[in-house]
JSON list of C-alpha atoms in Angstrom, two decimals:
[
{"chain": "A", "resi": 1, "resn": "TYR", "atom": "CA", "xyz": [-12.00, 7.26, -10.62]},
{"chain": "A", "resi": 2, "resn": "LEU", "atom": "CA", "xyz": [-8.56, 6.83, -9.06]},
{"chain": "A", "resi": 3, "resn": "LEU", "atom": "CA", "xyz": [-7.75, 4.78, -5.99]},
{"chain": "A", "resi": 4, "resn": "ASN", "atom": "CA", "xyz": [-4.93, 5.48, -3.58]},
{"chain": "A", "resi": 5, "resn": "CYS", "atom": "CA", "xyz": [-3.12, 2.13, -3.31]},
{"chain": "A", "resi": 6, "resn": "SER", "atom": "CA", "xyz": [0.02, 0.51, -2.00]},
{"chain": "A", "resi": 7, "resn": "ASN", "atom": "CA", "xyz": [1.71, -2.35, -3.79]},
{"chain": "A", "resi": 8, "resn": "PHE", "atom": "CA", "xyz": [3.47, -4.55, -1.25]},
{"chain": "A", "resi": 9, "resn": "LEU", "atom": "CA", "xyz": [6.03, -6.74, -3.00]},
{"chain": "A", "resi": 10, "resn": "LEU", "atom": "CA", "xyz": [8.12, -9.58, -1.71]},
{"chain": "A", "resi": 11, "resn": "LEU", "atom": "CA", "xyz": [10.96, -10.20, -4.16]},
{"chain": "A", "resi": 12, "resn": "ARG", "atom": "CA", "xyz": [13.15, -13.26, -4.15]},
{"chain": "A", "resi": 13, "resn": "SER", "atom": "CA", "xyz": [16.57, -12.88, -2.63]},
{"chain": "A", "resi": 14, "resn": "LEU", "atom": "CA", "xyz": [18.84, -12.14, -5.57]},
{"chain": "A", "resi": 15, "resn": "SER", "atom": "CA", "xyz": [22.39, -13.18, -4.78]},
{"chain": "A", "resi": 16, "resn": "ARG", "atom": "CA", "xyz": [23.97, -11.57, -7.85]},
{"chain": "A", "resi": 17, "resn": "GLY", "atom": "CA", "xyz": [23.53, -8.04, -6.57]},
{"chain": "A", "resi": 18, "resn": "THR", "atom": "CA", "xyz": [21.21, -5.11, -6.67]},
{"chain": "A", "resi": 19, "resn": "THR", "atom": "CA", "xyz": [21.06, -4.75, -10.46]},
{"chain": "A", "resi": 20, "resn": "GLU", "atom": "CA", "xyz": [18.57, -7.63, -10.73]},
{"chain": "A", "resi": 21, "resn": "THR", "atom": "CA", "xyz": [16.52, -6.20, -7.87]},
{"chain": "A", "resi": 22, "resn": "ALA", "atom": "CA", "xyz": [16.51, -2.81, -9.58]},
{"chain": "A", "resi": 23, "resn": "ALA", "atom": "CA", "xyz": [15.44, -4.47, -12.85]},
{"chain": "A", "resi": 24, "resn": "ALA", "atom": "CA", "xyz": [12.56, -6.24, -11.10]},
{"chain": "A", "resi": 25, "resn": "MET", "atom": "CA", "xyz": [11.40, -2.99, -9.50]},
{"chain": "A", "resi": 26, "resn": "ARG", "atom": "CA", "xyz": [11.77, -1.16, -12.82]},
{"chain": "A", "resi": 27, "resn": "ARG", "atom": "CA", "xyz": [9.54, -3.78, -14.51]},
{"chain": "A", "resi": 28, "resn": "THR", "atom": "CA", "xyz": [6.92, -3.31, -11.80]},
{"chain": "A", "resi": 29, "resn": "VAL", "atom": "CA", "xyz": [6.92, 0.49, -11.93]},
{"chain": "A", "resi": 30, "resn": "GLU", "atom": "CA", "xyz": [6.89, 0.52, -15.76]},
{"chain": "A", "resi": 31, "resn": "ALA", "atom": "CA", "xyz": [3.89, -1.83, -15.75]},
{"chain": "A", "resi": 32, "resn": "LEU", "atom": "CA", "xyz": [2.07, 0.49, -13.33]},
{"chain": "A", "resi": 33, "resn": "LEU", "atom": "CA", "xyz": [2.82, 3.52, -15.50]},
{"chain": "A", "resi": 34, "resn": "LYS", "atom": "CA", "xyz": [1.80, 1.67, -18.67]},
{"chain": "A", "resi": 35, "resn": "HIS", "atom": "CA", "xyz": [-1.63, 0.97, -17.19]},
{"chain": "A", "resi": 36, "resn": "GLY", "atom": "CA", "xyz": [-2.23, 4.59, -16.19]},
{"chain": "A", "resi": 37, "resn": "ALA", "atom": "CA", "xyz": [-1.02, 4.69, -12.59]},
{"chain": "A", "resi": 38, "resn": "VAL", "atom": "CA", "xyz": [0.79, 7.59, -10.97]},
{"chain": "A", "resi": 39, "resn": "VAL", "atom": "CA", "xyz": [3.60, 6.33, -8.72]},
{"chain": "A", "resi": 40, "resn": "ARG", "atom": "CA", "xyz": [3.87, 8.49, -5.58]},
{"chain": "A", "resi": 41, "resn": "ASN", "atom": "CA", "xyz": [6.57, 6.72, -3.55]},
{"chain": "A", "resi": 42, "resn": "LEU", "atom": "CA", "xyz": [8.90, 3.74, -3.70]},
{"chain": "A", "resi": 43, "resn": "GLU", "atom": "CA", "xyz": [10.34, 2.38, -0.47]},
{"chain": "A", "resi": 44, "resn": "ASN", "atom": "CA", "xyz": [12.80, -0.43, 0.16]},
{"chain": "A", "resi": 45, "resn": "LEU", "atom": "CA", "xyz": [11.97, -2.11, 3.47]},
{"chain": "A", "resi": 46, "resn": "GLY", "atom": "CA", "xyz": [15.07, -4.30, 3.35]},
{"chain": "A", "resi": 47, "resn": "GLU", "atom": "CA", "xyz": [15.87, -7.96, 2.98]},
{"chain": "A", "resi": 48, "resn": "ARG", "atom": "CA", "xyz": [14.69, -10.31, 5.72]},
{"chain": "A", "resi": 49, "resn": "THR", "atom": "CA", "xyz": [14.19, -13.94, 6.50]},
{"chain": "A", "resi": 50, "resn": "LEU", "atom": "CA", "xyz": [10.64, -15.00, 5.65]},
{"chain": "A", "resi": 51, "resn": "PRO", "atom": "CA", "xyz": [8.37, -16.03, 8.55]},
{"chain": "A", "resi": 52, "resn": "TYR", "atom": "CA", "xyz": [7.82, -19.36, 6.76]},
{"chain": "A", "resi": 53, "resn": "LYS", "atom": "CA", "xyz": [9.07, -21.06, 3.62]},
{"chain": "A", "resi": 54, "resn": "ILE", "atom": "CA", "xyz": [7.25, -19.99, 0.47]},
{"chain": "A", "resi": 55, "resn": "SER", "atom": "CA", "xyz": [7.21, -22.03, -2.73]},
{"chain": "A", "resi": 56, "resn": "LYS", "atom": "CA", "xyz": [6.80, -20.02, -5.91]},
{"chain": "A", "resi": 57, "resn": "HIS", "atom": "CA", "xyz": [7.80, -20.77, -9.52]},
{"chain": "A", "resi": 58, "resn": "ASN", "atom": "CA", "xyz": [9.14, -24.22, -8.50]},
{"chain": "A", "resi": 59, "resn": "LEU", "atom": "CA", "xyz": [11.57, -22.73, -5.96]},
{"chain": "A", "resi": 60, "resn": "ARG", "atom": "CA", "xyz": [11.52, -22.68, -2.15]},
{"chain": "A", "resi": 61, "resn": "HIS", "atom": "CA", "xyz": [12.29, -19.27, -0.68]},
{"chain": "A", "resi": 62, "resn": "THR", "atom": "CA", "xyz": [13.49, -18.62, 2.87]},
{"chain": "A", "resi": 63, "resn": "SER", "atom": "CA", "xyz": [14.45, -14.95, 2.53]},
{"chain": "A", "resi": 64, "resn": "GLY", "atom": "CA", "xyz": [13.39, -12.05, 0.37]},
{"chain": "A", "resi": 65, "resn": "GLY", "atom": "CA", "xyz": [13.37, -8.32, -0.18]},
{"chain": "A", "resi": 66, "resn": "TYR", "atom": "CA", "xyz": [10.37, -6.28, 0.93]},
{"chain": "A", "resi": 67, "resn": "PHE", "atom": "CA", "xyz": [9.27, -3.25, -1.14]},
{"chain": "A", "resi": 68, "resn": "LEU", "atom": "CA", "xyz": [6.39, -0.81, -0.90]},
{"chain": "A", "resi": 69, "resn": "VAL", "atom": "CA", "xyz": [5.14, 1.19, -3.89]},
{"chain": "A", "resi": 70, "resn": "ASP", "atom": "CA", "xyz": [2.50, 3.88, -3.26]},
{"chain": "A", "resi": 71, "resn": "PHE", "atom": "CA", "xyz": [0.46, 4.83, -6.33]},
{"chain": "A", "resi": 72, "resn": "ASP", "atom": "CA", "xyz": [-2.83, 6.26, -7.57]},
{"chain": "A", "resi": 73, "resn": "ALA", "atom": "CA", "xyz": [-4.52, 4.18, -10.24]},
{"chain": "A", "resi": 74, "resn": "PRO", "atom": "CA", "xyz": [-7.86, 3.43, -11.89]},
{"chain": "A", "resi": 75, "resn": "THR", "atom": "CA", "xyz": [-9.89, 0.65, -10.29]},
{"chain": "A", "resi": 76, "resn": "THR", "atom": "CA", "xyz": [-9.50, -1.57, -13.36]},
{"chain": "A", "resi": 77, "resn": "ILE", "atom": "CA", "xyz": [-5.73, -1.86, -12.94]},
{"chain": "A", "resi": 78, "resn": "ILE", "atom": "CA", "xyz": [-5.73, -4.11, -9.88]},
{"chain": "A", "resi": 79, "resn": "PRO", "atom": "CA", "xyz": [-6.56, -7.51, -11.46]},
{"chain": "A", "resi": 80, "resn": "THR", "atom": "CA", "xyz": [-4.24, -6.77, -14.38]},
{"chain": "A", "resi": 81, "resn": "MET", "atom": "CA", "xyz": [-1.34, -5.86, -12.10]},
{"chain": "A", "resi": 82, "resn": "LEU", "atom": "CA", "xyz": [-1.82, -8.89, -9.84]},
{"chain": "A", "resi": 83, "resn": "ASP", "atom": "CA", "xyz": [-1.78, -11.11, -12.93]},
{"chain": "A", "resi": 84, "resn": "HIS", "atom": "CA", "xyz": [1.35, -9.38, -14.24]},
{"chain": "A", "resi": 85, "resn": "LEU", "atom": "CA", "xyz": [3.16, -9.63, -10.90]},
{"chain": "A", "resi": 86, "resn": "GLY", "atom": "CA", "xyz": [2.10, -13.25, -10.43]},
{"chain": "A", "resi": 87, "resn": "ARG", "atom": "CA", "xyz": [3.88, -14.18, -13.66]},
{"chain": "A", "resi": 88, "resn": "ASP", "atom": "CA", "xyz": [7.09, -12.31, -12.78]},
{"chain": "A", "resi": 89, "resn": "ILE", "atom": "CA", "xyz": [9.67, -14.88, -11.65]},
{"chain": "A", "resi": 90, "resn": "ASP", "atom": "CA", "xyz": [11.35, -12.45, -9.24]},
{"chain": "A", "resi": 91, "resn": "VAL", "atom": "CA", "xyz": [8.16, -11.69, -7.30]},
{"chain": "A", "resi": 92, "resn": "ILE", "atom": "CA", "xyz": [7.40, -14.16, -4.50]},
{"chain": "A", "resi": 93, "resn": "ARG", "atom": "CA", "xyz": [4.27, -12.52, -3.08]},
{"chain": "A", "resi": 94, "resn": "PRO", "atom": "CA", "xyz": [2.48, -9.52, -4.60]},
{"chain": "A", "resi": 95, "resn": "SER", "atom": "CA", "xyz": [-0.37, -7.74, -2.86]},
{"chain": "A", "resi": 96, "resn": "ILE", "atom": "CA", "xyz": [-2.19, -4.48, -3.50]},
{"chain": "A", "resi": 97, "resn": "LEU", "atom": "CA", "xyz": [-3.80, -2.63, -0.63]},
{"chain": "A", "resi": 98, "resn": "LYS", "atom": "CA", "xyz": [-6.47, -0.02, -1.27]},
{"chain": "A", "resi": 99, "resn": "HIS", "atom": "CA", "xyz": [-6.40, 2.99, 1.02]},
{"chain": "A", "resi": 100, "resn": "GLY", "atom": "CA", "xyz": [-9.88, 4.29, 1.72]},
{"chain": "A", "resi": 101, "resn": "ILE", "atom": "CA", "xyz": [-10.52, 7.99, 1.43]},
{"chain": "A", "resi": 102, "resn": "PRO", "atom": "CA", "xyz": [-11.56, 9.24, 4.85]},
{"chain": "A", "resi": 103, "resn": "GLU", "atom": "CA", "xyz": [-15.10, 10.56, 4.76]},
{"chain": "A", "resi": 104, "resn": "THR", "atom": "CA", "xyz": [-15.51, 13.99, 6.27]},
{"chain": "A", "resi": 105, "resn": "ASP", "atom": "CA", "xyz": [-18.82, 15.40, 7.34]},
{"chain": "A", "resi": 106, "resn": "GLU", "atom": "CA", "xyz": [-18.63, 19.07, 6.41]},
{"chain": "A", "resi": 107, "resn": "THR", "atom": "CA", "xyz": [-21.94, 19.91, 8.10]},
{"chain": "A", "resi": 108, "resn": "CYS", "atom": "CA", "xyz": [-20.74, 18.91, 11.57]},
{"chain": "A", "resi": 109, "resn": "PRO", "atom": "CA", "xyz": [-19.80, 22.08, 13.48]},
{"chain": "A", "resi": 110, "resn": "GLY", "atom": "CA", "xyz": [-17.75, 20.16, 16.01]},
{"chain": "A", "resi": 111, "resn": "LYS", "atom": "CA", "xyz": [-18.27, 20.04, 19.74]},
{"chain": "A", "resi": 112, "resn": "ILE", "atom": "CA", "xyz": [-20.52, 22.83, 20.93]},
{"chain": "A", "resi": 113, "resn": "GLN", "atom": "CA", "xyz": [-19.54, 24.25, 24.29]},
{"chain": "A", "resi": 114, "resn": "PRO", "atom": "CA", "xyz": [-22.44, 24.62, 26.73]},
{"chain": "A", "resi": 115, "resn": "ASN", "atom": "CA", "xyz": [-23.24, 28.13, 27.95]},
{"chain": "A", "resi": 116, "resn": "TYR", "atom": "CA", "xyz": [-22.40, 27.87, 31.65]},
{"chain": "A", "resi": 117, "resn": "GLU", "atom": "CA", "xyz": [-23.31, 31.50, 32.36]},
{"chain": "A", "resi": 118, "resn": "GLU", "atom": "CA", "xyz": [-26.86, 30.92, 31.20]},
{"chain": "A", "resi": 119, "resn": "LYS", "atom": "CA", "xyz": [-27.20, 27.79, 33.35]},
{"chain": "A", "resi": 120, "resn": "LEU", "atom": "CA", "xyz": [-25.80, 29.58, 36.37]},
{"chain": "A", "resi": 121, "resn": "HIS", "atom": "CA", "xyz": [-28.22, 32.52, 36.09]},
{"chain": "A", "resi": 122, "resn": "SER", "atom": "CA", "xyz": [-31.24, 30.26, 35.44]},
{"chain": "A", "resi": 123, "resn": "ARG", "atom": "CA", "xyz": [-30.64, 28.42, 38.73]},
{"chain": "A", "resi": 124, "resn": "LYS", "atom": "CA", "xyz": [-30.34, 31.60, 40.82]},
{"chain": "A", "resi": 125, "resn": "LYS", "atom": "CA", "xyz": [-33.87, 32.81, 40.01]}
]
């Protein structure tokens, strides 16, 4: 059973350039693929100042890069990935959001329009 998920990552602000950021994202995507996930989309939301100071791995962070990775994965991958991302020194705050599959009721015919002609003729008699 596969879940449609989004991995929201907050990476530490890497001053030495984008190669370290790319390496951190590569590690994340490779870990997802190794555990059987199918990566659908990778989006860079940019670097911003954090809303509050976050301490992680004995460092205080005031800014960071925001990334969003959309993927489909088995349900068993989530605790493993959170553990993996929690140990990565470049990741400040990992979170995985599960997207629910919208339930559709196939038997519902929709809104049935009333027959106004029938009502009109029944009142005239």
